[in-house]
Amino acid sequence: MFITRILQNDRGGQIMLAVLALVLVLVPVLNLLVPEGNFLHMPTYLVTLLGKYLTYALLAVAVDLVWGYLGILSLGHGAFFALGGYAMGMYLMRQIGDRGVYGNANLPDFMVFLNWKELPWFWQGFDMFWFAMLMVLLVPGLLAFVFGWLAFRSRVTGVYLSIITQALTYALLLAFFRNEMGFGGNNGLTDFKDILGFSLQSDNTRMTLFVLSGLALAGGYLLCRYIINSKLGRIVVAIRDAESRTRFVGYRVEHYKVWVFTVSAMLAGVAGALYVPQVGIINPGEFSPLNSIEIVIWVAIGGRATLYGAVLGAILVNYAKTVFTGLMPESWIFMLGALFVLVTLYLPQGLAGLVQQFQAKGWLQRRAAA
């Protein structure tokens, strides 16, 4: 009943969640139960690839929440994604123990190589899964809260806010590249062995991570839809459409902005935490400002202020990236830019908006025929 109420007028979301549920049932069957020689068998590498797409989709939903409904064009969500990934990566590194190259049970290999003598204080606690998961939420959320509180109280808006979020991402990129920061420097964190005692190379573990990614996407989507359908969501949309008027009638606009921005950052952190064990590495390249811009492109192509459009855009663009970077690796970035320009000019509401237009035309034709 609760979910039905949330999705009451969200036909696109209903279809997206139904397809997601079907995929979460079919993929394990095709991978684990269908024999490898059968043409219906789905290889494990493809399961991992789909799991990565699902984490990108959750990240796109987080961006759509702040851009589509709050009107904040954030070019820094790649940083929140990477911070969640680093929190998970630190836990996975602590699980290696004495199985590393240097056989040190207390220090990760890169610290031994750099002649570190003891574990830094900020690595303490990451040998416990619950603590790592808490940091996955807390670190991106706290950074977003502090940044948002300073920026929104100063009434920084528009392109200026976008530039500041991009500068934040670039500053973190430069910081994490430094070896003395204690996060693996340029190489990042990798060579993970297991999670909660289960080998990351196991087909069952990879399938579990895939299913968890799908469930996280569904949960994140429902959370965002619940926020939008609530009184808070109506105020958020009012801030997007007429911020000065909303402030004039008595609402503390900056409080609503900070709250939604923080929730969005935490969702991005969860996406990053699910991404890392599936790809097997996290490095400073994830902080690249280009990554944050690419996330915005996913949402624009799918259709912002729809949520399900963000999911569609993230999956389609990343599938195209997988295909075309193999065929034309040097041309992909130009193709992505051209696609963004075409969508901006001819499909300002994205693919989801195009579907809505067809639905509206069909409804009008039925009304005229009646």
Tab-separated table of C-alpha atoms in Angstrom:
chain	number	residue	atom	x	y	z
A	1	MET	CA	0.000	0.000	0.000
A	2	PHE	CA	2.798	2.412	0.908
A	3	ILE	CA	4.693	1.764	-2.335
A	4	THR	CA	1.472	1.963	-4.344
A	5	ARG	CA	0.752	5.395	-2.883
A	6	ILE	CA	4.251	6.631	-3.687
A	7	LEU	CA	3.986	5.477	-7.324
A	8	GLN	CA	0.362	6.487	-7.775
A	9	ASN	CA	0.852	8.908	-10.661
A	10	ASP	CA	4.253	7.675	-11.785
A	11	ARG	CA	3.621	5.383	-14.742
A	12	GLY	CA	7.220	5.544	-15.886
A	13	GLY	CA	8.478	4.639	-12.431
A	14	GLN	CA	6.094	1.695	-12.209
A	15	ILE	CA	7.378	0.325	-15.523
A	16	MET	CA	11.007	0.917	-14.554
A	17	LEU	CA	10.651	-0.887	-11.214
A	18	ALA	CA	8.765	-3.769	-12.850
A	19	VAL	CA	11.543	-4.197	-15.428
A	20	LEU	CA	14.143	-3.968	-12.672
A	21	ALA	CA	12.379	-6.674	-10.653
A	22	LEU	CA	12.254	-8.907	-13.732
A	23	VAL	CA	15.974	-8.376	-14.373
A	24	LEU	CA	16.828	-9.164	-10.743
A	25	VAL	CA	15.023	-12.487	-11.115
A	26	LEU	CA	16.188	-13.470	-14.606
A	27	VAL	CA	19.887	-12.618	-14.334
A	28	PRO	CA	20.610	-14.959	-11.370
A	29	VAL	CA	18.712	-17.749	-13.109
A	30	LEU	CA	20.608	-17.301	-16.379
A	31	ASN	CA	23.964	-17.041	-14.625
A	32	LEU	CA	23.760	-19.620	-11.850
A	33	LEU	CA	21.233	-22.194	-13.066
A	34	VAL	CA	21.681	-22.292	-16.843
A	35	PRO	CA	24.752	-24.405	-17.832
A	36	GLU	CA	27.701	-22.558	-19.373
A	37	GLY	CA	27.393	-24.379	-22.681
A	38	ASN	CA	23.811	-23.193	-23.142
A	39	PHE	CA	23.315	-20.124	-25.349
A	40	LEU	CA	21.003	-18.671	-22.662
A	41	HIS	CA	23.792	-18.694	-20.078
A	42	MET	CA	24.833	-15.233	-18.895
A	43	PRO	CA	28.573	-14.974	-18.144
A	44	THR	CA	29.730	-13.521	-14.838
A	45	TYR	CA	31.556	-10.606	-16.467
A	46	LEU	CA	28.241	-9.456	-17.909
A	47	VAL	CA	26.604	-9.686	-14.477
A	48	THR	CA	29.349	-7.435	-13.104
A	49	LEU	CA	28.858	-5.004	-15.986
A	50	LEU	CA	25.108	-4.821	-15.341
A	51	GLY	CA	25.777	-4.295	-11.638
A	52	LYS	CA	28.027	-1.354	-12.498
A	53	TYR	CA	25.258	0.116	-14.659
A	54	LEU	CA	22.825	-0.146	-11.738
A	55	THR	CA	25.177	1.785	-9.442
A	56	TYR	CA	25.469	4.477	-12.119
A	57	ALA	CA	21.670	4.585	-12.328
A	58	LEU	CA	21.417	5.173	-8.562
A	59	LEU	CA	23.978	7.963	-8.892
A	60	ALA	CA	21.921	9.522	-11.701
A	61	VAL	CA	18.768	9.394	-9.545
A	62	ALA	CA	20.664	11.261	-6.806
A	63	VAL	CA	21.686	13.973	-9.282
A	64	ASP	CA	18.158	14.228	-10.697
A	65	LEU	CA	16.802	14.850	-7.206
A	66	VAL	CA	18.875	18.024	-6.794
A	67	TRP	CA	18.965	19.169	-10.407
A	68	GLY	CA	15.543	18.173	-11.677
A	69	TYR	CA	13.492	19.052	-8.601
A	70	LEU	CA	15.612	21.508	-6.615
A	71	GLY	CA	17.122	23.308	-9.593
A	72	ILE	CA	20.730	22.924	-8.429
A	73	LEU	CA	23.087	21.885	-11.223
A	74	SER	CA	25.695	20.020	-9.181
A	75	LEU	CA	28.958	19.249	-10.925
A	76	GLY	CA	30.356	17.667	-7.786
A	77	HIS	CA	28.371	14.489	-7.265
A	78	GLY	CA	31.228	12.463	-8.666
A	79	ALA	CA	33.087	13.425	-5.467
A	80	PHE	CA	30.355	12.027	-3.212
A	81	PHE	CA	30.323	8.853	-5.311
A	82	ALA	CA	34.098	8.528	-4.967
A	83	LEU	CA	34.065	9.172	-1.209
A	84	GLY	CA	31.553	6.374	-0.708
A	85	GLY	CA	33.750	4.184	-2.883
A	86	TYR	CA	36.859	4.994	-0.859
A	87	ALA	CA	35.053	4.164	2.395
A	88	MET	CA	34.177	0.742	0.984
A	89	GLY	CA	37.682	0.354	-0.470
A	90	MET	CA	39.272	1.026	2.926
A	91	TYR	CA	37.173	-1.728	4.470
A	92	LEU	CA	38.124	-4.147	1.689
A	93	MET	CA	41.806	-3.283	2.090
A	94	ARG	CA	41.659	-4.030	5.822
A	95	GLN	CA	40.169	-7.433	5.008
A	96	ILE	CA	43.262	-8.438	3.012
A	97	GLY	CA	45.330	-8.836	6.185
A	98	ASP	CA	48.565	-10.754	5.669
A	99	ARG	CA	47.519	-11.953	2.197
A	100	GLY	CA	49.033	-8.873	0.580
A	101	VAL	CA	52.275	-8.784	-1.388
A	102	TYR	CA	54.315	-7.799	1.686
A	103	GLY	CA	52.433	-10.039	4.118
A	104	ASN	CA	51.810	-7.244	6.649
A	105	ALA	CA	48.666	-7.985	8.642
A	106	ASN	CA	48.196	-4.397	9.832
A	107	LEU	CA	49.224	-2.177	6.927
A	108	PRO	CA	48.002	-2.208	3.312
A	109	ASP	CA	50.686	-2.907	0.714
A	110	PHE	CA	50.999	0.691	-0.449
A	111	MET	CA	51.730	1.852	3.119
A	112	VAL	CA	54.441	-0.775	3.503
A	113	PHE	CA	55.931	0.302	0.168
A	114	LEU	CA	55.967	3.950	1.325
A	115	ASN	CA	57.628	2.880	4.586
A	116	TRP	CA	54.728	3.820	6.838
A	117	LYS	CA	55.202	2.465	10.357
A	118	GLU	CA	51.654	2.472	11.659
A	119	LEU	CA	48.091	2.730	10.454
A	120	PRO	CA	46.821	6.341	10.253
A	121	TRP	CA	44.104	7.332	12.708
A	122	PHE	CA	41.506	7.802	9.949
A	123	TRP	CA	41.918	4.149	8.938
A	124	GLN	CA	40.939	2.968	12.411
A	125	GLY	CA	37.598	1.170	12.551
A	126	PHE	CA	37.505	0.234	8.884
A	127	ASP	CA	38.131	-3.395	9.743
A	128	MET	CA	34.491	-3.462	10.917
A	129	PHE	CA	31.815	-3.642	8.220
A	130	TRP	CA	29.203	-1.660	10.148
A	131	PHE	CA	31.661	1.186	10.709
A	132	ALA	CA	32.609	1.282	7.030
A	133	MET	CA	28.946	1.388	5.992
A	134	LEU	CA	28.352	4.213	8.455
A	135	MET	CA	31.221	6.145	6.859
A	136	VAL	CA	29.763	5.469	3.393
A	137	LEU	CA	26.787	7.581	4.451
A	138	LEU	CA	28.407	9.941	6.923
A	139	VAL	CA	31.435	11.190	4.970
A	140	PRO	CA	29.601	12.283	1.768
A	141	GLY	CA	26.646	13.484	3.837
A	142	LEU	CA	28.785	15.568	6.181
A	143	LEU	CA	30.748	17.122	3.326
A	144	ALA	CA	27.507	17.967	1.487
A	145	PHE	CA	25.978	19.409	4.669
A	146	VAL	CA	28.939	21.679	5.413
A	147	PHE	CA	29.352	22.740	1.792
A	148	GLY	CA	25.623	23.311	1.340
A	149	TRP	CA	25.280	25.215	4.592
A	150	LEU	CA	28.031	27.646	3.598
A	151	ALA	CA	26.953	27.996	-0.036
A	152	PHE	CA	23.186	28.217	0.407
A	153	ARG	CA	23.330	30.570	3.377
A	154	SER	CA	25.447	32.859	1.190
A	155	ARG	CA	22.738	32.541	-1.501
A	156	VAL	CA	25.149	31.267	-4.115
A	157	THR	CA	23.047	30.028	-7.034
A	158	GLY	CA	23.126	29.255	-10.726
A	159	VAL	CA	26.346	28.853	-12.641
A	160	TYR	CA	28.392	30.142	-9.715
A	161	LEU	CA	27.241	27.248	-7.537
A	162	SER	CA	27.978	24.780	-10.339
A	163	ILE	CA	31.514	26.140	-10.654
A	164	ILE	CA	32.076	25.874	-6.897
A	165	THR	CA	30.911	22.243	-6.821
A	166	GLN	CA	33.278	21.483	-9.690
A	167	ALA	CA	36.111	23.223	-7.856
A	168	LEU	CA	35.371	21.089	-4.780
A	169	THR	CA	35.664	17.943	-6.879
A	170	TYR	CA	38.932	19.073	-8.438
A	171	ALA	CA	40.399	19.953	-5.039
A	172	LEU	CA	39.622	16.452	-3.772
A	173	LEU	CA	41.123	14.985	-6.946
A	174	LEU	CA	44.417	16.769	-6.296
A	175	ALA	CA	44.383	15.853	-2.604
A	176	PHE	CA	43.785	12.139	-3.151
A	177	PHE	CA	46.566	11.978	-5.728
A	178	ARG	CA	49.108	12.745	-2.988
A	179	ASN	CA	50.761	9.695	-1.423
A	180	GLU	CA	51.030	11.364	1.973
A	181	MET	CA	47.240	11.568	2.218
A	182	GLY	CA	47.196	7.843	2.967
A	183	PHE	CA	44.717	6.698	0.316
A	184	GLY	CA	47.044	4.958	-2.115
A	185	GLY	CA	47.956	8.009	-4.185
A	186	ASN	CA	47.723	7.690	-7.945
A	187	ASN	CA	47.145	3.916	-7.813
A	188	GLY	CA	44.289	4.124	-5.332
A	189	LEU	CA	43.010	1.027	-3.543
A	190	THR	CA	42.848	-2.355	-5.267
A	191	ASP	CA	43.706	-6.068	-5.033
A	192	PHE	CA	40.635	-6.737	-2.891
A	193	LYS	CA	40.176	-10.326	-1.706
A	194	ASP	CA	36.800	-10.727	0.002
A	195	ILE	CA	33.867	-9.000	1.658
A	196	LEU	CA	32.360	-10.289	4.899
A	197	GLY	CA	34.424	-13.439	4.417
A	198	PHE	CA	33.094	-14.158	0.905
A	199	SER	CA	35.511	-14.160	-2.025
A	200	LEU	CA	34.948	-11.329	-4.477
A	201	GLN	CA	35.932	-13.681	-7.301
A	202	SER	CA	33.051	-16.036	-6.523
A	203	ASP	CA	30.095	-16.070	-8.899
A	204	ASN	CA	27.711	-16.125	-5.931
A	205	THR	CA	29.326	-13.045	-4.392
A	206	ARG	CA	29.199	-11.131	-7.648
A	207	MET	CA	25.553	-12.088	-8.079
A	208	THR	CA	24.786	-10.933	-4.544
A	209	LEU	CA	26.428	-7.572	-5.246
A	210	PHE	CA	24.401	-7.277	-8.461
A	211	VAL	CA	21.135	-7.954	-6.615
A	212	LEU	CA	22.075	-5.536	-3.839
A	213	SER	CA	22.778	-2.867	-6.464
A	214	GLY	CA	19.324	-3.403	-7.947
A	215	LEU	CA	17.660	-3.265	-4.531
A	216	ALA	CA	19.590	-0.104	-3.665
A	217	LEU	CA	18.427	1.484	-6.919
A	218	ALA	CA	14.808	0.562	-6.172
A	219	GLY	CA	15.125	1.832	-2.590
A	220	GLY	CA	16.800	5.066	-3.674
A	221	TYR	CA	14.155	5.645	-6.332
A	222	LEU	CA	11.309	5.102	-3.860
A	223	LEU	CA	12.964	7.386	-1.306
A	224	CYS	CA	13.332	10.185	-3.854
A	225	ARG	CA	9.762	9.674	-5.075
A	226	TYR	CA	8.511	9.782	-1.472
A	227	ILE	CA	10.342	13.072	-0.911
A	228	ILE	CA	8.938	14.596	-4.089
A	229	ASN	CA	5.363	13.536	-3.299
A	230	SER	CA	5.504	14.918	0.251
A	231	LYS	CA	4.909	18.473	1.426
A	232	LEU	CA	8.679	18.877	1.498
A	233	GLY	CA	8.789	17.950	-2.185
A	234	ARG	CA	6.203	20.568	-3.086
A	235	ILE	CA	8.248	23.201	-1.288
A	236	VAL	CA	11.401	22.003	-3.050
A	237	VAL	CA	9.732	22.372	-6.450
A	238	ALA	CA	8.493	25.833	-5.423
A	239	ILE	CA	12.078	26.792	-4.572
A	240	ARG	CA	13.171	25.608	-8.012
A	241	ASP	CA	10.457	27.587	-9.817
A	242	ALA	CA	10.323	30.748	-7.679
A	243	GLU	CA	12.948	30.855	-4.942
A	244	SER	CA	12.471	34.516	-4.019
A	245	ARG	CA	8.713	34.126	-3.726
A	246	THR	CA	9.092	30.991	-1.605
A	247	ARG	CA	11.448	32.828	0.726
A	248	PHE	CA	9.071	35.798	0.876
A	249	VAL	CA	6.159	33.702	2.153
A	250	GLY	CA	8.257	32.572	5.114
A	251	TYR	CA	10.127	29.376	4.192
A	252	ARG	CA	13.806	29.045	5.137
A	253	VAL	CA	14.921	28.137	1.652
A	254	GLU	CA	18.499	27.313	2.625
A	255	HIS	CA	17.328	24.654	5.116
A	256	TYR	CA	15.409	22.766	2.445
A	257	LYS	CA	18.295	23.030	0.005
A	258	VAL	CA	20.815	21.704	2.514
A	259	TRP	CA	18.563	18.802	3.499
A	260	VAL	CA	17.877	17.609	-0.048
A	261	PHE	CA	21.486	18.168	-1.125
A	262	THR	CA	22.710	16.060	1.807
A	263	VAL	CA	20.281	13.201	1.091
A	264	SER	CA	21.366	13.222	-2.548
A	265	ALA	CA	25.048	13.069	-1.561
A	266	MET	CA	24.409	10.095	0.720
A	267	LEU	CA	22.669	8.236	-2.108
A	268	ALA	CA	25.691	8.933	-4.311
A	269	GLY	CA	27.926	7.527	-1.560
A	270	VAL	CA	25.889	4.310	-1.442
A	271	ALA	CA	26.240	4.000	-5.219
A	272	GLY	CA	30.006	4.381	-4.914
A	273	ALA	CA	30.200	1.769	-2.152
A	274	LEU	CA	28.401	-0.782	-4.328
A	275	TYR	CA	30.499	0.128	-7.356
A	276	VAL	CA	33.933	-0.560	-5.838
A	277	PRO	CA	33.680	-4.288	-4.953
A	278	GLN	CA	32.256	-4.994	-8.402
A	279	VAL	CA	34.972	-3.234	-10.415
A	280	GLY	CA	37.769	-4.090	-7.986
A	281	ILE	CA	39.446	-0.683	-7.731
A	282	ILE	CA	38.950	2.897	-6.577
A	283	ASN	CA	41.432	5.643	-7.465
A	284	PRO	CA	41.521	9.467	-7.628
A	285	GLY	CA	40.354	9.363	-11.239
A	286	GLU	CA	36.809	8.919	-9.912
A	287	PHE	CA	37.016	12.505	-8.615
A	288	SER	CA	37.601	13.831	-12.123
A	289	PRO	CA	35.315	16.802	-12.917
A	290	LEU	CA	34.640	15.176	-16.291
A	291	ASN	CA	32.914	12.305	-14.484
A	292	SER	CA	30.532	14.705	-12.754
A	293	ILE	CA	29.761	16.405	-16.057
A	294	GLU	CA	29.077	13.013	-17.621
A	295	ILE	CA	26.560	12.227	-14.858
A	296	VAL	CA	24.682	15.403	-15.713
A	297	ILE	CA	24.626	14.301	-19.359
A	298	TRP	CA	23.050	10.968	-18.342
A	299	VAL	CA	20.245	12.808	-16.573
A	300	ALA	CA	19.751	15.319	-19.404
A	301	ILE	CA	19.503	12.580	-22.029
A	302	GLY	CA	17.141	10.470	-19.935
A	303	GLY	CA	14.988	13.408	-18.903
A	304	ARG	CA	15.395	15.392	-15.722
A	305	ALA	CA	12.688	15.852	-13.092
A	306	THR	CA	11.350	12.355	-13.811
A	307	LEU	CA	13.752	10.128	-11.809
A	308	TYR	CA	13.065	7.135	-14.060
A	309	GLY	CA	14.472	9.141	-16.957
A	310	ALA	CA	17.749	9.422	-15.043
A	311	VAL	CA	17.850	5.626	-14.722
A	312	LEU	CA	17.150	5.218	-18.433
A	313	GLY	CA	19.777	7.763	-19.416
A	314	ALA	CA	22.480	6.303	-17.180
A	315	ILE	CA	22.014	2.764	-18.458
A	316	LEU	CA	21.699	3.677	-22.142
A	317	VAL	CA	24.655	6.075	-22.203
A	318	ASN	CA	26.936	3.684	-20.332
A	319	TYR	CA	25.927	0.794	-22.569
A	320	ALA	CA	26.760	2.965	-25.581
A	321	LYS	CA	30.053	3.885	-23.909
A	322	THR	CA	30.905	0.207	-23.434
A	323	VAL	CA	30.192	-0.528	-27.089
A	324	PHE	CA	31.755	2.510	-28.747
A	325	THR	CA	34.868	2.760	-26.587
A	326	GLY	CA	35.678	-0.703	-27.872
A	327	LEU	CA	34.989	0.222	-31.485
A	328	MET	CA	36.114	3.871	-31.548
A	329	PRO	CA	37.872	4.697	-28.263
A	330	GLU	CA	39.152	8.088	-29.372
A	331	SER	CA	35.812	9.247	-30.795
A	332	TRP	CA	33.518	8.376	-27.892
A	333	ILE	CA	33.915	11.664	-26.009
A	334	PHE	CA	32.991	13.615	-29.161
A	335	MET	CA	29.984	11.383	-29.768
A	336	LEU	CA	28.819	11.951	-26.190
A	337	GLY	CA	29.160	15.705	-26.571
A	338	ALA	CA	27.264	15.672	-29.867
A	339	LEU	CA	24.519	13.549	-28.299
A	340	PHE	CA	24.189	16.023	-25.434
A	341	VAL	CA	23.924	18.969	-27.841
A	342	LEU	CA	21.295	17.219	-29.970
A	343	VAL	CA	19.210	16.290	-26.944
A	344	THR	CA	19.452	19.835	-25.570
A	345	LEU	CA	18.309	21.328	-28.879
A	346	TYR	CA	15.650	18.869	-29.982
A	347	LEU	CA	14.677	16.933	-26.831
A	348	PRO	CA	14.911	19.430	-23.967
A	349	GLN	CA	12.929	17.059	-21.742
A	350	GLY	CA	15.036	14.033	-22.691
A	351	LEU	CA	13.868	10.583	-23.701
A	352	ALA	CA	11.323	10.481	-20.880
A	353	GLY	CA	9.817	13.722	-22.165
A	354	LEU	CA	9.547	12.224	-25.640
A	355	VAL	CA	7.597	9.274	-24.253
A	356	GLN	CA	5.321	11.638	-22.343
A	357	GLN	CA	4.652	13.611	-25.535
A	358	PHE	CA	3.613	10.456	-27.402
A	359	GLN	CA	1.345	9.477	-24.524
A	360	ALA	CA	-0.228	12.933	-24.476
A	361	LYS	CA	-0.844	12.852	-28.249
A	362	GLY	CA	-2.462	9.431	-27.998
A	363	TRP	CA	-4.710	10.658	-25.183
A	364	LEU	CA	-5.755	13.718	-27.178
A	365	GLN	CA	-6.520	11.593	-30.242
A	366	ARG	CA	-8.694	9.274	-28.145
A	367	ARG	CA	-10.531	12.250	-26.721
A	368	ALA	CA	-11.095	13.690	-30.215
A	369	ALA	CA	-12.355	10.352	-31.511
A	370	ALA	CA	-14.775	10.084	-28.594
